[in-house]
Amino acid sequence: MERTGTILRGREFEPVEGRIVIDEAGRIEAIEEASVESNDIICPAFVNAHTHIGDSIAKEAGRGLSLEELVAPPDGLKHRLLRSADREDLVREMRRSLRFMQRSGTAACLDFREGDVAGVEMLTEAQQGLPLEALAFARGSVDAMRAGDGFGASGANDNTFDAEREATREAGKPFGIHAGEVNATDIDPALDLEPEFLVHMVHPEEHHFERVADQNVPIVVCPRSNLVTNVGLSPYTELSERTTLALGTDNVMLNSPSMFREMEFMAKCSDLPADEVLRMATINGAEIAGLEYGVLEPGREARLLVLDGDSHNLAGARDPVRAVVRRAGVDDIQETILEPATN
């Protein structure tokens, strides 16, 4: 199988006019420079590095509530709604969110999975038959972590998480934790756990920048969520100078799980260049999760989007990377390739 157009090749998203060849196993066989008639833009599919899709049952609930009132365990609005919801409804609405992510170009999401072992099982059921990979960063118990793909801790002010951290390390799985979302008090204890990644980091202090750099710990930022919950925006430039940043959409009750929207918002509320924002939405999240895709290079798994460069929205774009990050949307997608080639 091959597709032609302007291919955003490699980690730097070098625009290459030509064709991308995908073998029968679903890997990129070659990227060939050639003169082609297609105006399409071919870019990596997205990796949404932080989601909570369990609250898909409660979109736009909780108007006027603080972050703690909305999502703090165990009695924030979200957790009360999850406890009272019917299992069938939870699975159905999670699947709808996964299908939306698939349609809007997301190949994988890292979901902080509430509900212990049962929550992991619901996510597995919700993604059944879909090409999108929904990775369960479980919470609630060590058993849930073992049933899932890693552990996703709420925050170091909620618990010490020492036992969960050690068990996750022994299982050879990644450990992620929220930190610095409301204030700085949980950042040092979160870093003490030596996590594989942190989420949010809205309120780091100077010594936290140094610790993040020394530990080389990636950070997933969620700008739209932080704006909605009124906790502020992370110091993106300062963080990016010290570590790898990835991008997540956070709670479905607060935001649509659209990486197009998240990229556009990030690009327009920060000084980060478009190519860095696109890396945050693709390869950086993939590397946190240990996935082989997120970048278009020979030998990599082919997870990619074909965007209509002649759409009313994209026609005339002079910079394809900026156009993907700041302008493109689901209506510009001509094709998503998220599973092995069949033709």
mmCIF file of C-alpha atoms in Angstrom:
data_model
loop_
_atom_site.group_PDB
_atom_site.id
_atom_site.type_symbol
_atom_site.label_atom_id
_atom_site.label_comp_id
_atom_site.label_asym_id
_atom_site.label_seq_id
_atom_site.Cartn_x
_atom_site.Cartn_y
_atom_site.Cartn_z
ATOM 1 C CA MET A 1 0.000 0.000 0.000
ATOM 2 C CA GLU A 2 1.219 3.492 -0.698
ATOM 3 C CA ARG A 3 -0.042 7.030 -0.202
ATOM 4 C CA THR A 4 1.249 10.172 -1.884
ATOM 5 C CA GLY A 5 1.460 13.810 -0.886
ATOM 6 C CA THR A 6 3.604 15.935 1.430
ATOM 7 C CA ILE A 7 4.964 13.550 4.048
ATOM 8 C CA LEU A 8 6.064 14.962 7.414
ATOM 9 C CA ARG A 9 9.090 12.714 7.773
ATOM 10 C CA GLY A 10 11.087 11.903 10.896
ATOM 11 C CA ARG A 11 11.318 13.606 14.272
ATOM 12 C CA GLU A 12 11.746 17.027 12.670
ATOM 13 C CA PHE A 13 8.687 16.584 10.400
ATOM 14 C CA GLU A 14 10.659 17.464 7.304
ATOM 15 C CA PRO A 15 8.097 18.059 4.511
ATOM 16 C CA VAL A 16 8.886 15.599 1.724
ATOM 17 C CA GLU A 17 6.917 15.476 -1.512
ATOM 18 C CA GLY A 18 6.568 11.880 -2.559
ATOM 19 C CA ARG A 19 5.131 8.555 -1.465
ATOM 20 C CA ILE A 20 5.053 6.514 1.710
ATOM 21 C CA VAL A 21 5.070 2.742 1.197
ATOM 22 C CA ILE A 22 3.516 0.451 3.808
ATOM 23 C CA ASP A 23 4.152 -3.291 3.794
ATOM 24 C CA GLU A 24 1.632 -6.063 4.505
ATOM 25 C CA ALA A 25 2.667 -6.188 8.165
ATOM 26 C CA GLY A 26 1.669 -2.555 8.595
ATOM 27 C CA ARG A 27 5.181 -1.123 8.784
ATOM 28 C CA ILE A 28 6.655 1.743 6.811
ATOM 29 C CA GLU A 29 8.786 0.185 4.098
ATOM 30 C CA ALA A 30 10.012 3.381 2.453
ATOM 31 C CA ILE A 31 9.529 7.126 2.137
ATOM 32 C CA GLU A 32 10.421 8.094 -1.424
ATOM 33 C CA GLU A 33 10.888 11.618 -2.730
ATOM 34 C CA ALA A 34 9.086 12.116 -6.036
ATOM 35 C CA SER A 35 6.972 14.624 -7.897
ATOM 36 C CA VAL A 36 3.324 13.718 -7.219
ATOM 37 C CA GLU A 37 -0.015 15.268 -8.081
ATOM 38 C CA SER A 38 -1.526 14.841 -4.610
ATOM 39 C CA ASN A 39 -1.986 17.837 -2.302
ATOM 40 C CA ASP A 40 -2.501 15.565 0.714
ATOM 41 C CA ILE A 41 -0.512 16.059 3.921
ATOM 42 C CA ILE A 42 0.596 12.823 5.594
ATOM 43 C CA CYS A 43 1.484 13.014 9.278
ATOM 44 C CA PRO A 44 1.807 10.631 12.235
ATOM 45 C CA ALA A 45 -1.351 9.658 14.076
ATOM 46 C CA PHE A 46 -1.668 11.137 17.554
ATOM 47 C CA VAL A 47 -0.910 9.666 20.957
ATOM 48 C CA ASN A 48 -3.112 11.239 23.627
ATOM 49 C CA ALA A 49 -0.810 10.986 26.634
ATOM 50 C CA HIS A 50 -3.378 11.633 29.362
ATOM 51 C CA THR A 51 -7.085 10.838 29.411
ATOM 52 C CA HIS A 52 -9.825 9.976 31.854
ATOM 53 C CA ILE A 53 -12.522 8.510 29.621
ATOM 54 C CA GLY A 54 -14.551 6.909 32.413
ATOM 55 C CA ASP A 55 -16.339 10.213 32.968
ATOM 56 C CA SER A 56 -17.644 10.157 29.385
ATOM 57 C CA ILE A 57 -21.022 9.613 31.074
ATOM 58 C CA ALA A 58 -20.910 13.147 32.495
ATOM 59 C CA LYS A 59 -19.833 15.528 29.742
ATOM 60 C CA GLU A 60 -20.056 19.187 30.824
ATOM 61 C CA ALA A 61 -21.209 18.267 34.343
ATOM 62 C CA GLY A 62 -20.123 20.311 37.320
ATOM 63 C CA ARG A 63 -20.370 23.859 36.065
ATOM 64 C CA GLY A 64 -18.938 26.302 38.592
ATOM 65 C CA LEU A 65 -17.248 23.643 40.745
ATOM 66 C CA SER A 66 -13.605 23.794 41.778
ATOM 67 C CA LEU A 67 -11.115 21.171 40.644
ATOM 68 C CA GLU A 68 -11.324 19.427 44.015
ATOM 69 C CA GLU A 69 -15.120 19.423 43.910
ATOM 70 C CA LEU A 70 -15.024 18.028 40.388
ATOM 71 C CA VAL A 71 -12.465 15.236 40.458
ATOM 72 C CA ALA A 72 -10.763 14.790 43.839
ATOM 73 C CA PRO A 73 -11.039 11.219 45.147
ATOM 74 C CA PRO A 74 -13.017 9.763 46.715
ATOM 75 C CA ASP A 75 -16.034 12.083 46.735
ATOM 76 C CA GLY A 76 -15.553 14.576 43.910
ATOM 77 C CA LEU A 77 -18.527 14.827 41.561
ATOM 78 C CA LYS A 78 -16.846 12.599 39.003
ATOM 79 C CA HIS A 79 -16.274 9.780 41.495
ATOM 80 C CA ARG A 80 -19.821 9.964 42.826
ATOM 81 C CA LEU A 81 -21.166 9.745 39.272
ATOM 82 C CA LEU A 82 -18.899 6.807 38.456
ATOM 83 C CA ARG A 83 -20.031 4.899 41.548
ATOM 84 C CA SER A 84 -23.695 5.405 40.731
ATOM 85 C CA ALA A 85 -23.445 4.658 37.000
ATOM 86 C CA ASP A 86 -24.571 1.430 35.396
ATOM 87 C CA ARG A 87 -21.671 -0.666 34.071
ATOM 88 C CA GLU A 88 -23.247 -1.015 30.638
ATOM 89 C CA ASP A 89 -23.625 2.757 30.382
ATOM 90 C CA LEU A 90 -19.993 3.307 31.395
ATOM 91 C CA VAL A 91 -18.656 0.879 28.794
ATOM 92 C CA ARG A 92 -20.915 2.258 26.058
ATOM 93 C CA GLU A 93 -19.892 5.868 26.648
ATOM 94 C CA MET A 94 -16.202 5.028 26.956
ATOM 95 C CA ARG A 95 -16.423 3.240 23.624
ATOM 96 C CA ARG A 96 -18.056 6.300 22.069
ATOM 97 C CA SER A 97 -15.128 8.430 23.257
ATOM 98 C CA LEU A 98 -12.649 5.914 21.865
ATOM 99 C CA ARG A 99 -14.457 5.912 18.536
ATOM 100 C CA PHE A 100 -14.320 9.724 18.469
ATOM 101 C CA MET A 101 -10.588 9.620 19.157
ATOM 102 C CA GLN A 102 -10.098 7.065 16.403
ATOM 103 C CA ARG A 103 -12.079 9.166 13.925
ATOM 104 C CA SER A 104 -10.112 12.285 14.854
ATOM 105 C CA GLY A 105 -6.726 10.681 14.281
ATOM 106 C CA THR A 106 -5.636 9.249 17.626
ATOM 107 C CA ALA A 107 -3.838 5.901 17.543
ATOM 108 C CA ALA A 108 -3.405 5.464 21.307
ATOM 109 C CA CYS A 109 -4.369 7.004 24.612
ATOM 110 C CA LEU A 110 -2.893 6.632 28.093
ATOM 111 C CA ASP A 111 -5.955 6.389 30.292
ATOM 112 C CA PHE A 112 -5.773 6.884 34.049
ATOM 113 C CA ARG A 113 -8.257 4.154 34.839
ATOM 114 C CA GLU A 114 -10.554 4.425 37.834
ATOM 115 C CA GLY A 115 -12.486 1.470 39.220
ATOM 116 C CA ASP A 116 -9.716 -0.949 40.196
ATOM 117 C CA VAL A 117 -9.595 -4.273 38.316
ATOM 118 C CA ALA A 118 -13.197 -3.863 37.180
ATOM 119 C CA GLY A 119 -12.271 -0.511 35.625
ATOM 120 C CA VAL A 120 -9.465 -2.106 33.617
ATOM 121 C CA GLU A 121 -11.858 -4.791 32.423
ATOM 122 C CA MET A 122 -14.380 -2.150 31.320
ATOM 123 C CA LEU A 123 -11.734 -0.341 29.273
ATOM 124 C CA THR A 124 -10.697 -3.606 27.635
ATOM 125 C CA GLU A 125 -14.325 -4.260 26.728
ATOM 126 C CA ALA A 126 -14.845 -0.709 25.462
ATOM 127 C CA GLN A 127 -11.894 -0.902 23.030
ATOM 128 C CA GLN A 128 -12.655 -4.391 21.744
ATOM 129 C CA GLY A 129 -12.443 -4.504 17.947
ATOM 130 C CA LEU A 130 -11.113 -0.927 17.617
ATOM 131 C CA PRO A 131 -7.677 -0.231 16.105
ATOM 132 C CA LEU A 132 -6.988 2.436 18.743
ATOM 133 C CA GLU A 133 -4.872 1.279 21.704
ATOM 134 C CA ALA A 134 -6.320 2.357 25.044
ATOM 135 C CA LEU A 135 -3.637 1.738 27.658
ATOM 136 C CA ALA A 136 -4.927 1.300 31.213
ATOM 137 C CA PHE A 137 -2.877 3.154 33.811
ATOM 138 C CA ALA A 138 -4.855 1.607 36.611
ATOM 139 C CA ARG A 139 -5.466 2.884 40.092
ATOM 140 C CA GLY A 140 -7.076 1.417 43.169
ATOM 141 C CA SER A 141 -4.783 -1.553 43.789
ATOM 142 C CA VAL A 142 -1.667 -3.408 42.762
ATOM 143 C CA ASP A 143 -3.914 -6.063 41.241
ATOM 144 C CA ALA A 144 -5.423 -3.412 38.954
ATOM 145 C CA MET A 145 -1.939 -2.375 37.831
ATOM 146 C CA ARG A 146 -1.095 -5.988 37.061
ATOM 147 C CA ALA A 147 -4.287 -6.328 35.030
ATOM 148 C CA GLY A 148 -3.522 -3.127 33.120
ATOM 149 C CA ASP A 149 -0.571 -1.462 31.438
ATOM 150 C CA GLY A 150 0.810 0.569 34.333
ATOM 151 C CA PHE A 151 -0.205 2.585 37.403
ATOM 152 C CA GLY A 152 -1.740 6.076 37.263
ATOM 153 C CA ALA A 153 -1.619 7.729 40.679
ATOM 154 C CA SER A 154 -3.934 10.580 41.623
ATOM 155 C CA GLY A 155 -1.341 12.668 43.481
ATOM 156 C CA ALA A 156 1.182 12.395 46.298
ATOM 157 C CA ASN A 157 -1.014 14.395 48.682
ATOM 158 C CA ASP A 158 -3.656 11.658 48.441
ATOM 159 C CA ASN A 159 -1.393 8.751 49.384
ATOM 160 C CA THR A 160 2.257 7.784 49.630
ATOM 161 C CA PHE A 161 1.967 5.179 46.820
ATOM 162 C CA ASP A 162 5.236 3.546 47.957
ATOM 163 C CA ALA A 163 3.914 -0.007 47.732
ATOM 164 C CA GLU A 164 2.238 0.640 44.378
ATOM 165 C CA ARG A 165 5.420 2.209 43.005
ATOM 166 C CA GLU A 166 7.562 -0.731 44.022
ATOM 167 C CA ALA A 167 5.080 -3.277 42.664
ATOM 168 C CA THR A 168 4.868 -1.386 39.371
ATOM 169 C CA ARG A 169 8.640 -1.336 39.083
ATOM 170 C CA GLU A 170 8.814 -5.072 39.783
ATOM 171 C CA ALA A 171 6.170 -5.676 37.101
ATOM 172 C CA GLY A 172 8.255 -3.737 34.574
ATOM 173 C CA LYS A 173 5.415 -1.311 33.885
ATOM 174 C CA PRO A 174 5.363 2.518 33.839
ATOM 175 C CA PHE A 175 4.239 4.565 36.822
ATOM 176 C CA GLY A 176 2.664 7.996 36.215
ATOM 177 C CA ILE A 177 1.381 10.488 38.757
ATOM 178 C CA HIS A 178 -0.404 13.841 38.817
ATOM 179 C CA ALA A 179 1.775 16.600 40.274
ATOM 180 C CA GLY A 180 1.642 20.353 40.680
ATOM 181 C CA GLU A 181 -1.864 20.772 39.341
ATOM 182 C CA VAL A 182 -3.312 22.931 42.130
ATOM 183 C CA ASN A 183 -0.119 23.964 43.908
ATOM 184 C CA ALA A 184 3.478 22.846 44.386
ATOM 185 C CA THR A 185 3.035 20.795 47.568
ATOM 186 C CA ASP A 186 2.811 17.389 45.875
ATOM 187 C CA ILE A 187 5.663 17.814 43.389
ATOM 188 C CA ASP A 188 8.634 16.793 45.557
ATOM 189 C CA PRO A 189 6.939 13.671 46.961
ATOM 190 C CA ALA A 190 5.868 12.739 43.435
ATOM 191 C CA LEU A 191 9.454 13.090 42.184
ATOM 192 C CA ASP A 192 10.674 11.069 45.170
ATOM 193 C CA LEU A 193 8.759 8.116 43.695
ATOM 194 C CA GLU A 194 10.938 8.310 40.556
ATOM 195 C CA PRO A 195 7.967 8.051 38.200
ATOM 196 C CA GLU A 196 8.217 7.329 34.499
ATOM 197 C CA PHE A 197 6.211 10.511 33.905
ATOM 198 C CA LEU A 198 4.367 13.353 35.637
ATOM 199 C CA VAL A 199 1.048 14.928 34.628
ATOM 200 C CA HIS A 200 0.199 18.672 34.705
ATOM 201 C CA MET A 201 3.058 20.503 36.526
ATOM 202 C CA VAL A 202 1.264 23.832 36.491
ATOM 203 C CA HIS A 203 3.027 25.190 39.592
ATOM 204 C CA PRO A 204 6.683 24.084 39.640
ATOM 205 C CA GLU A 205 9.176 26.132 41.633
ATOM 206 C CA GLU A 206 12.802 26.673 40.630
ATOM 207 C CA HIS A 207 14.173 23.645 42.429
ATOM 208 C CA HIS A 208 11.512 21.489 40.776
ATOM 209 C CA PHE A 209 12.863 22.451 37.346
ATOM 210 C CA GLU A 210 16.285 21.255 38.497
ATOM 211 C CA ARG A 211 14.921 17.970 39.842
ATOM 212 C CA VAL A 212 12.941 17.304 36.669
ATOM 213 C CA ALA A 213 16.064 17.870 34.571
ATOM 214 C CA ASP A 214 18.258 15.742 36.846
ATOM 215 C CA GLN A 215 15.762 12.870 36.837
ATOM 216 C CA ASN A 216 14.981 13.298 33.141
ATOM 217 C CA VAL A 217 11.309 12.686 33.845
ATOM 218 C CA PRO A 218 8.855 13.475 31.010
ATOM 219 C CA ILE A 219 5.798 15.632 31.715
ATOM 220 C CA VAL A 220 2.349 15.392 30.155
ATOM 221 C CA VAL A 221 0.626 18.776 30.010
ATOM 222 C CA CYS A 222 -3.110 19.345 29.538
ATOM 223 C CA PRO A 223 -3.630 23.048 28.789
ATOM 224 C CA ARG A 224 -7.359 23.069 27.979
ATOM 225 C CA SER A 225 -8.186 21.149 31.149
ATOM 226 C CA ASN A 226 -6.055 23.461 33.286
ATOM 227 C CA LEU A 227 -7.843 26.451 31.795
ATOM 228 C CA VAL A 228 -11.300 24.972 32.442
ATOM 229 C CA THR A 229 -10.485 24.117 36.064
ATOM 230 C CA ASN A 230 -8.904 27.550 36.584
ATOM 231 C CA VAL A 231 -5.629 26.258 38.016
ATOM 232 C CA GLY A 232 -3.464 28.157 35.525
ATOM 233 C CA LEU A 233 -1.197 27.135 32.673
ATOM 234 C CA SER A 234 2.115 25.312 32.979
ATOM 235 C CA PRO A 235 5.380 27.161 32.246
ATOM 236 C CA TYR A 236 5.694 25.282 28.965
ATOM 237 C CA THR A 237 8.870 26.893 27.651
ATOM 238 C CA GLU A 238 10.787 26.433 30.908
ATOM 239 C CA LEU A 239 9.664 22.810 31.180
ATOM 240 C CA SER A 240 10.485 22.044 27.549
ATOM 241 C CA GLU A 241 14.014 23.360 28.078
ATOM 242 C CA ARG A 242 14.563 20.736 30.776
ATOM 243 C CA THR A 243 12.644 17.642 29.720
ATOM 244 C CA THR A 244 10.351 15.994 27.197
ATOM 245 C CA LEU A 245 6.766 17.256 27.055
ATOM 246 C CA ALA A 246 3.768 15.295 25.807
ATOM 247 C CA LEU A 247 0.178 16.387 25.314
ATOM 248 C CA GLY A 248 -3.062 15.056 26.805
ATOM 249 C CA THR A 249 -6.714 16.075 26.799
ATOM 250 C CA ASP A 250 -7.498 14.905 30.380
ATOM 251 C CA ASN A 251 -11.116 14.388 31.518
ATOM 252 C CA VAL A 252 -13.790 13.846 28.877
ATOM 253 C CA MET A 253 -16.259 15.497 31.244
ATOM 254 C CA LEU A 254 -14.272 18.731 30.764
ATOM 255 C CA ASN A 255 -12.978 18.543 27.174
ATOM 256 C CA SER A 256 -13.472 16.634 23.971
ATOM 257 C CA PRO A 257 -10.588 14.154 23.493
ATOM 258 C CA SER A 258 -9.493 15.979 20.338
ATOM 259 C CA MET A 259 -5.763 16.291 19.811
ATOM 260 C CA PHE A 260 -6.392 18.813 17.036
ATOM 261 C CA ARG A 261 -8.026 21.144 19.551
ATOM 262 C CA GLU A 262 -5.337 20.503 22.143
ATOM 263 C CA MET A 263 -2.522 21.244 19.695
ATOM 264 C CA GLU A 264 -4.135 24.436 18.452
ATOM 265 C CA PHE A 265 -4.689 25.678 21.985
ATOM 266 C CA MET A 266 -1.141 24.807 23.024
ATOM 267 C CA ALA A 267 0.336 26.525 19.961
ATOM 268 C CA LYS A 268 -1.632 29.708 20.582
ATOM 269 C CA CYS A 269 -1.192 29.974 24.341
ATOM 270 C CA SER A 270 2.554 29.268 24.417
ATOM 271 C CA ASP A 271 5.760 30.220 22.653
ATOM 272 C CA LEU A 272 6.521 26.650 21.628
ATOM 273 C CA PRO A 273 7.112 26.209 17.883
ATOM 274 C CA ALA A 274 4.702 24.134 15.811
ATOM 275 C CA ASP A 275 7.112 21.247 15.295
ATOM 276 C CA GLU A 276 7.585 20.890 19.061
ATOM 277 C CA VAL A 277 3.819 20.870 19.628
ATOM 278 C CA LEU A 278 3.394 18.178 16.987
ATOM 279 C CA ARG A 279 6.108 16.084 18.679
ATOM 280 C CA MET A 280 4.215 16.491 21.955
ATOM 281 C CA ALA A 281 1.097 15.103 20.280
ATOM 282 C CA THR A 282 2.821 12.182 18.571
ATOM 283 C CA ILE A 283 6.288 10.740 19.204
ATOM 284 C CA ASN A 284 6.760 12.046 22.759
ATOM 285 C CA GLY A 285 3.594 10.402 24.038
ATOM 286 C CA ALA A 286 4.431 7.238 22.125
ATOM 287 C CA GLU A 287 7.850 7.042 23.763
ATOM 288 C CA ILE A 288 6.385 7.455 27.243
ATOM 289 C CA ALA A 289 4.147 4.454 26.528
ATOM 290 C CA GLY A 290 6.844 2.408 24.810
ATOM 291 C CA LEU A 291 5.020 2.390 21.458
ATOM 292 C CA GLU A 292 6.762 1.974 18.106
ATOM 293 C CA TYR A 293 4.868 4.661 16.215
ATOM 294 C CA GLY A 294 4.359 8.417 16.449
ATOM 295 C CA VAL A 295 6.969 9.180 13.784
ATOM 296 C CA LEU A 296 7.103 8.466 10.053
ATOM 297 C CA GLU A 297 10.345 6.589 9.410
ATOM 298 C CA PRO A 298 11.137 3.334 7.588
ATOM 299 C CA GLY A 299 10.803 0.342 9.900
ATOM 300 C CA ARG A 300 8.261 1.999 12.177
ATOM 301 C CA GLU A 301 4.691 0.837 12.580
ATOM 302 C CA ALA A 302 2.481 2.782 10.188
ATOM 303 C CA ARG A 303 0.008 4.794 12.237
ATOM 304 C CA LEU A 304 -0.749 7.881 10.208
ATOM 305 C CA LEU A 305 -3.250 10.431 8.972
ATOM 306 C CA VAL A 306 -3.882 11.538 5.424
ATOM 307 C CA LEU A 307 -5.157 15.120 5.460
ATOM 308 C CA ASP A 308 -6.792 16.776 2.467
ATOM 309 C CA GLY A 309 -4.391 19.582 1.607
ATOM 310 C CA ASP A 310 -6.962 20.946 -0.829
ATOM 311 C CA SER A 311 -9.767 21.224 1.734
ATOM 312 C CA HIS A 312 -11.355 24.634 2.185
ATOM 313 C CA ASN A 313 -9.502 24.858 5.497
ATOM 314 C CA LEU A 314 -6.006 23.788 4.376
ATOM 315 C CA ALA A 315 -5.794 24.930 0.741
ATOM 316 C CA GLY A 316 -3.043 27.490 0.308
ATOM 317 C CA ALA A 317 -1.167 26.589 3.497
ATOM 318 C CA ARG A 318 2.485 27.634 3.122
ATOM 319 C CA ASP A 319 3.788 25.673 6.123
ATOM 320 C CA PRO A 320 2.317 22.146 6.431
ATOM 321 C CA VAL A 321 3.511 21.588 10.012
ATOM 322 C CA ARG A 322 1.952 24.832 11.256
ATOM 323 C CA ALA A 323 -1.172 24.017 9.267
ATOM 324 C CA VAL A 324 -1.555 20.615 10.973
ATOM 325 C CA VAL A 325 -0.944 22.053 14.439
ATOM 326 C CA ARG A 326 -2.798 25.364 14.321
ATOM 327 C CA ARG A 327 -5.503 24.869 11.708
ATOM 328 C CA ALA A 328 -6.346 21.265 10.821
ATOM 329 C CA GLY A 329 -9.333 19.396 12.239
ATOM 330 C CA VAL A 330 -11.269 16.180 11.918
ATOM 331 C CA ASP A 331 -13.085 17.445 8.810
ATOM 332 C CA ASP A 332 -9.728 17.638 6.992
ATOM 333 C CA ILE A 333 -8.984 13.932 7.512
ATOM 334 C CA GLN A 334 -9.282 11.877 4.341
ATOM 335 C CA GLU A 335 -8.053 8.646 5.886
ATOM 336 C CA THR A 336 -6.718 7.242 9.138
ATOM 337 C CA ILE A 337 -4.357 4.276 8.922
ATOM 338 C CA LEU A 338 -4.205 2.733 12.378
ATOM 339 C CA GLU A 339 -3.817 -0.985 11.690
ATOM 340 C CA PRO A 340 -1.870 -3.322 9.372
ATOM 341 C CA ALA A 341 -2.334 -2.796 5.644
ATOM 342 C CA THR A 342 -4.783 -5.011 3.786
ATOM 343 C CA ASN A 343 -4.470 -3.575 0.272
#
